[in-house]
Short mmCIF file of C-alpha atoms in Angstrom, two decimals:
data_model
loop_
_atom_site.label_atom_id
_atom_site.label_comp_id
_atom_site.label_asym_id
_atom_site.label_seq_id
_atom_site.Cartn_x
_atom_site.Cartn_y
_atom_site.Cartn_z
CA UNK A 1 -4.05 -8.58 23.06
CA UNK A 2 -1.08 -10.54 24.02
CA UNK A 3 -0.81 -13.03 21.34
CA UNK A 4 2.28 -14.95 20.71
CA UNK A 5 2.02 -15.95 17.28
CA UNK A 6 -0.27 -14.41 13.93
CA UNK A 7 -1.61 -16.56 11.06
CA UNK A 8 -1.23 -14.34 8.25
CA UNK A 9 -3.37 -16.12 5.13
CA UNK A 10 -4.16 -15.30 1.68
CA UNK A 11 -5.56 -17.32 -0.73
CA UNK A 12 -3.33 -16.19 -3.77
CA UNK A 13 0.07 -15.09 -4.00
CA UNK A 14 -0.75 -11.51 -4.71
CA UNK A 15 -2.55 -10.96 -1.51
CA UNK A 16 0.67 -12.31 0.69
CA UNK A 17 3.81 -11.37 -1.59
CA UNK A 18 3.91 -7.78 0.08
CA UNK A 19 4.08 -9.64 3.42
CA UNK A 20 6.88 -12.11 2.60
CA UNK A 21 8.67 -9.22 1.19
CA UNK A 22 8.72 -7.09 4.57
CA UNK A 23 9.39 -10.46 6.31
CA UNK A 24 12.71 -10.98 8.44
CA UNK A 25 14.61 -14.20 9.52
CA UNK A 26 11.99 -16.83 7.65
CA UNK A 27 11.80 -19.79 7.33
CA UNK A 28 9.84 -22.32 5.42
CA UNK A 29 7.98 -25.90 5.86
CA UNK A 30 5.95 -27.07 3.24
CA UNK A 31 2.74 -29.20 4.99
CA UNK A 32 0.13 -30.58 2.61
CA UNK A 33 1.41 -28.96 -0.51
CA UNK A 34 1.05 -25.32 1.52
CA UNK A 35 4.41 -24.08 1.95
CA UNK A 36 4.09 -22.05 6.12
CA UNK A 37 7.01 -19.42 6.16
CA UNK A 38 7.74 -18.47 9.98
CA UNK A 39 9.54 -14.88 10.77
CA UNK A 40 9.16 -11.65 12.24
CA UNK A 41 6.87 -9.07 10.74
CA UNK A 42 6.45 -5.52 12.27
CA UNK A 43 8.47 -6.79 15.22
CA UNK A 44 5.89 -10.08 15.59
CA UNK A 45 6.10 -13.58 15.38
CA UNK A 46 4.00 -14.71 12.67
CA UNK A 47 3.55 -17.29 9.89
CA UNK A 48 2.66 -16.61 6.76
CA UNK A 49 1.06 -19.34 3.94
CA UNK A 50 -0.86 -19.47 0.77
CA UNK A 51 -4.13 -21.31 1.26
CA UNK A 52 -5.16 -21.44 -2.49
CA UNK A 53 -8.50 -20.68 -3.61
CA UNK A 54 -11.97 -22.41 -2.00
CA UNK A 55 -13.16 -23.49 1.52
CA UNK A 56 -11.54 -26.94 1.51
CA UNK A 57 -8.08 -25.60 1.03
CA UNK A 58 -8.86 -22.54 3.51
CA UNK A 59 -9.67 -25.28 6.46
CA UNK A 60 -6.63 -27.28 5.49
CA UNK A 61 -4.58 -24.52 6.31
CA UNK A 62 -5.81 -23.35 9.02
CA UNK A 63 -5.75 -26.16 11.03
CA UNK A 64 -2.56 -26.78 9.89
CA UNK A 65 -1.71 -23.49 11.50
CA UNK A 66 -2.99 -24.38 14.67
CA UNK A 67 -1.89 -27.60 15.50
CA UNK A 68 1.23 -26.96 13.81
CA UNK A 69 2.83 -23.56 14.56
CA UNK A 70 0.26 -22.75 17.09
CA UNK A 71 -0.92 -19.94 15.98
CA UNK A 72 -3.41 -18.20 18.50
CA UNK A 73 -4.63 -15.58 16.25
CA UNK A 74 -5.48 -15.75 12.59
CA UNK A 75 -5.91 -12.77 10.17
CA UNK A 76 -7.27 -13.43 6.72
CA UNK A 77 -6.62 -11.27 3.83
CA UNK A 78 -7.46 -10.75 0.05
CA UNK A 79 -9.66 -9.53 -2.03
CA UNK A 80 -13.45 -10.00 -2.32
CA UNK A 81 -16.73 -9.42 -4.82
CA UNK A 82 -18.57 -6.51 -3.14
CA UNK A 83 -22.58 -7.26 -2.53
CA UNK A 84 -23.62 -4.08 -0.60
CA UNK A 85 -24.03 -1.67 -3.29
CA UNK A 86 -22.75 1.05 -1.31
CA UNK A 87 -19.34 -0.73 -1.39
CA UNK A 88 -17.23 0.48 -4.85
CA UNK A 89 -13.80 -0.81 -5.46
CA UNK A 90 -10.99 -0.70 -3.37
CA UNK A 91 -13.65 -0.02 -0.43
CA UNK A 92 -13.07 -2.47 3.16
CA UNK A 93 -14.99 -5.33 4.61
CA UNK A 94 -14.02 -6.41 7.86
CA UNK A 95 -15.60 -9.16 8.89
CA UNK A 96 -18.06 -9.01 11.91
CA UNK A 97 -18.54 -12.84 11.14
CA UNK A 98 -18.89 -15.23 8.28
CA UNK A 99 -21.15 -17.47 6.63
CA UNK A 100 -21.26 -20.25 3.88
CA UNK A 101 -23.79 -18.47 1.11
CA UNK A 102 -23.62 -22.31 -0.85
CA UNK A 103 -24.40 -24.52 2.33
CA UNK A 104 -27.94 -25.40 0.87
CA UNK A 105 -30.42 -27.89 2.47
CA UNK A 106 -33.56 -26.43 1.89
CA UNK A 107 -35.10 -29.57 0.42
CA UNK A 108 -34.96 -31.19 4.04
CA UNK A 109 -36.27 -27.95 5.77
CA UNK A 110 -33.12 -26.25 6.56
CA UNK A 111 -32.68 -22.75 5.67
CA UNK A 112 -29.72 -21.65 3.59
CA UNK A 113 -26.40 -20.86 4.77
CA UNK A 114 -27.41 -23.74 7.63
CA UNK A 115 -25.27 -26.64 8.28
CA UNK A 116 -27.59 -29.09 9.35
CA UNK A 117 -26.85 -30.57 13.34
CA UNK A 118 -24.15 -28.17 14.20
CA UNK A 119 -24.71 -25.78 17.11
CA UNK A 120 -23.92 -22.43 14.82
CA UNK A 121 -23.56 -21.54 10.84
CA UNK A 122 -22.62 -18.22 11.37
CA UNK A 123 -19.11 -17.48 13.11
CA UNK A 124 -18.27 -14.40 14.97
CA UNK A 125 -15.21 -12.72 14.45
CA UNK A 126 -13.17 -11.84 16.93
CA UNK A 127 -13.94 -8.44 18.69
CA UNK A 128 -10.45 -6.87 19.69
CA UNK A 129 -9.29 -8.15 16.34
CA UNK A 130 -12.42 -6.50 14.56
CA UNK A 131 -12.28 -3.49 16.39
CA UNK A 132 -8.39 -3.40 15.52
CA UNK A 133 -8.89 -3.94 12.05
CA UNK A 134 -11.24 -1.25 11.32
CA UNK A 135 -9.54 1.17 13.04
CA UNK A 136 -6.29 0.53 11.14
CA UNK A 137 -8.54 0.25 7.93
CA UNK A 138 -10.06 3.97 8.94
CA UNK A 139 -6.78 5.54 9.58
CA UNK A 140 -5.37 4.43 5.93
CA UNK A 141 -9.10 4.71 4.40
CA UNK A 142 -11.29 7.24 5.85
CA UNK A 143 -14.73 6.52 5.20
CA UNK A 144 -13.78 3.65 2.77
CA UNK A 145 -14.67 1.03 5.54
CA UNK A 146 -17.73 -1.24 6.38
CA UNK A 147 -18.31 -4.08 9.16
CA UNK A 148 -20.53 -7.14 7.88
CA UNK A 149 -20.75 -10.26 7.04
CA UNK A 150 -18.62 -12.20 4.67
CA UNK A 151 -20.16 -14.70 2.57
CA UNK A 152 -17.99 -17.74 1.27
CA UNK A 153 -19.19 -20.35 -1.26
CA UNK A 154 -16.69 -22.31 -4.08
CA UNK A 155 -18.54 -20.06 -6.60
CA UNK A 156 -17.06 -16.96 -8.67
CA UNK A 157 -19.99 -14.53 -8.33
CA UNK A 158 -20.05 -12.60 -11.41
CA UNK A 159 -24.42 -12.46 -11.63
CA UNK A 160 -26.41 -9.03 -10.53
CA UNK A 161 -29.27 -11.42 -9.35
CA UNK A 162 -27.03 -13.22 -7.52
CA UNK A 163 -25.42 -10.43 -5.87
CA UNK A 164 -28.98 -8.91 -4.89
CA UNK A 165 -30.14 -12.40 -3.68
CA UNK A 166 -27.21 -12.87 -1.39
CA UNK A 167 -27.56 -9.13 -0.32
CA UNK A 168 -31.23 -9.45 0.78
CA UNK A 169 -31.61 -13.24 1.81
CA UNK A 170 -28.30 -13.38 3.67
CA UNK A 171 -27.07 -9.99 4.66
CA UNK A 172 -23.88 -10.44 3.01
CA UNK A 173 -21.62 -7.36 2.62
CA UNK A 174 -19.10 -9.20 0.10
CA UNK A 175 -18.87 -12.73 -1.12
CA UNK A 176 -15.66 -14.91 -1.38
CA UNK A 177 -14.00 -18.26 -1.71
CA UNK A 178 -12.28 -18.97 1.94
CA UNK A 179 -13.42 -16.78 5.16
CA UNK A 180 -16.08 -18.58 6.37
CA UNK A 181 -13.82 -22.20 6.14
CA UNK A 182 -10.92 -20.63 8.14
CA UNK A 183 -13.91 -18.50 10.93
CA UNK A 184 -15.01 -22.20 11.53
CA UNK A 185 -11.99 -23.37 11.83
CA UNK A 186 -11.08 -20.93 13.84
CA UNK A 187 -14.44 -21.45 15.98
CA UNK A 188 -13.95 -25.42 16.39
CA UNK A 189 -10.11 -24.42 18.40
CA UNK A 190 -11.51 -21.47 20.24
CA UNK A 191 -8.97 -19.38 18.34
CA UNK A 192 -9.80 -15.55 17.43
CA UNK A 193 -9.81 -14.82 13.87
CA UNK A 194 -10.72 -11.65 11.62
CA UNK A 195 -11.38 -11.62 7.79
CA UNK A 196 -10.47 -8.70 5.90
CA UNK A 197 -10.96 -7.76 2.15
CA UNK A 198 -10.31 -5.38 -0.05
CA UNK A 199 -13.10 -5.43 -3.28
CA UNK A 200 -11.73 -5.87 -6.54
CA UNK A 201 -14.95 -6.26 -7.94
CA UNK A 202 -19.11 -5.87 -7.87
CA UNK A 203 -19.65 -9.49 -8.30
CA UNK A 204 -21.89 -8.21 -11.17
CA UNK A 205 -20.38 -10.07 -14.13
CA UNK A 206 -17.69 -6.67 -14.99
CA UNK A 207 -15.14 -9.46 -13.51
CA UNK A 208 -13.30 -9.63 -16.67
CA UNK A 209 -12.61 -6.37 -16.49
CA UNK A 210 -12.14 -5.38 -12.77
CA UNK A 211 -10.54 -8.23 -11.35
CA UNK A 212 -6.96 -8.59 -12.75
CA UNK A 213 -6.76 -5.01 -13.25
CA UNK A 214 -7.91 -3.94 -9.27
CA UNK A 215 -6.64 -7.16 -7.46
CA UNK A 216 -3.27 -5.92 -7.16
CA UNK A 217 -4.34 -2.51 -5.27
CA UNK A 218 -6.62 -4.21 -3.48
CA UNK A 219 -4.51 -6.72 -2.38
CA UNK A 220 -2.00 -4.03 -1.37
CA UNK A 221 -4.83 -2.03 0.78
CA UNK A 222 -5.54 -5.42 2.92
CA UNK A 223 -1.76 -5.83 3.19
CA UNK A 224 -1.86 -1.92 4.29
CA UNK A 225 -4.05 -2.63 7.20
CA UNK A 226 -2.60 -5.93 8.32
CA UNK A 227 0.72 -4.11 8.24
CA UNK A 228 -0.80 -1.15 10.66
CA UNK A 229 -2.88 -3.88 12.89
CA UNK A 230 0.41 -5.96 13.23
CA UNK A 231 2.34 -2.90 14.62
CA UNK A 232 -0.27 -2.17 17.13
CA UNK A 233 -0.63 -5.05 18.39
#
C-alpha cells in the first residue's frame, strides 16, 4: 500500500485533537469553512480536517480532500452508537462498507437505504485498508473488534426500537452521522477509504449519560488505531 498522501477525518474536534497534537511541520488552509492542516504524522504525509457533524458536511470535505490535496486514501474516525448488541462501549467497528439507514423511498417502491437510479447504495470499504485496520484495532484491543456495516443518517439514535430495527432490517453494526457520505465519496473518485469507530454509546436513549462521559476514550481508541495503521503503512 504505497499511498502518497492520508485523509485523516473526524467529525468533531475530540476525535482529531490527538492527531494534530502528534502532528509535525503543519500547515493550514481553510476551504469552505473546514480548516485542512497538511504535515507529517508517524513519518506520513497526511492531512488532517474537521468535517463537522452530518453527511452533507462529510461529502464537502471529502471531496475537498481529493481534488484539493489529493489525497489517495481516506481514513475516517470517531465515535459511533453501537446497534449489534454484542458491541458494549469502547468496543471497534471497522467498516466492511457503509450505508445511508435515512435514504427512504419506499413510497415509490424502493427499498430503504436505496438511492433511487444509482448503480450501488452500499459502498465497500477498502480491503488492505480494512484488513489493516482491524489488525491494528486487535493488537491494541484483543477481542474488542467487529467488521460490519456502518449505518449513517442526520439522526441522533437514542431509541431501542430504532436500534433493533436498523439491526435486523439493515444489518447495521453501529449507526452514525458521516461514513457513508465520505465511502461514496470516496466510491464516485475510485479512492480507497475505511471507517472506523469507537462506541460511545448503545444508541438506546442512555445518550445523556454515555456520550460526553465515553467520547473522549473512545475517541482516543480510534486515534490509537489510526496511529498504529499509519506506522505500518
Amino acid at each position: 500500500m504505497a499511498y502518497r498522501t492520508i485523509g485523516l477525518i473526524g467529525a468533531m474536534n475530540e476525535e482529531i485533537e490527538l492527531l494534530i497534537k502528534h502532528m509535525e511541520d503543519v500547515k493550514e488552509t481553510e476551504i469552505a469553512g473546514i480548516v485542512y492542516r497538511q504535515g507529517r504524522f508517524c513519518g506520513r504525509d497526511v492531512v488532517v480536517c474537521r468535517s463537522g457533524v452530518g453527511k452533507v458536511n462529510a461529502a464537502v470535505c471529502t471531496q475537498i480532500l481529493l481534488d484539493r490535496f489529493a489525497a489517495d486514501a481516506v481514513i475516517f474516525t470517531g465515535v459511533a452508537g453501537a446497534l449489534d448488541p454484542a458491541l458494549n462501549i469502547g468496543d471497534i467497528v471497522v467498516s466492511t462498507e457503509c450505508m445511508q439507514h435515512d435514504m427512504d423511498v419506499t413510497a415509490l417502491g424502493f427499498a430503504r437505504g436505496v438511492i433511487p437510479y444509482e448503480k450501488t447504495s452500499v459502498f465497500a470499504a477498502d480491503a488492505a485498508l480494512l484488513d489493516l485496520a482491524w489488525a491494528s484495532s486487535e493488537k491494541l484491543f484483543p477481542g474488542r473488534t467487529k467488521r460490519g456495516r456502518v449505518l449513517s443518517g442526520d439522526q441522533f439514535i437514542a431509541s431501542r426500537s430504532t436500534v433493533r430495527q436498523l439491526h435486523d432490517e439493515l444489518q447495521g453494526a453501529c449507526t452514525e452521522m458521516e461514513g457513508a457520505a465520505v465511502a461514496q465519496v470516496c466510491a464516485m473518485n475510485g479512492v480507497p477509504y475505511v471507517v472506523i469507530r469507537s462506541m460511545s454509546d448503545k444508541a438506546d436513549g442512555s445518550a445523556h449519560v454515555n456520550f460526553a462521559e465515553f467520547t473522549v476514550m473512545a475517541a482516543e481508541n480510534s486515534y490509537r488505531i489510526v496511529e498504529d495503521m499509519v506506522k505500518r503503512l
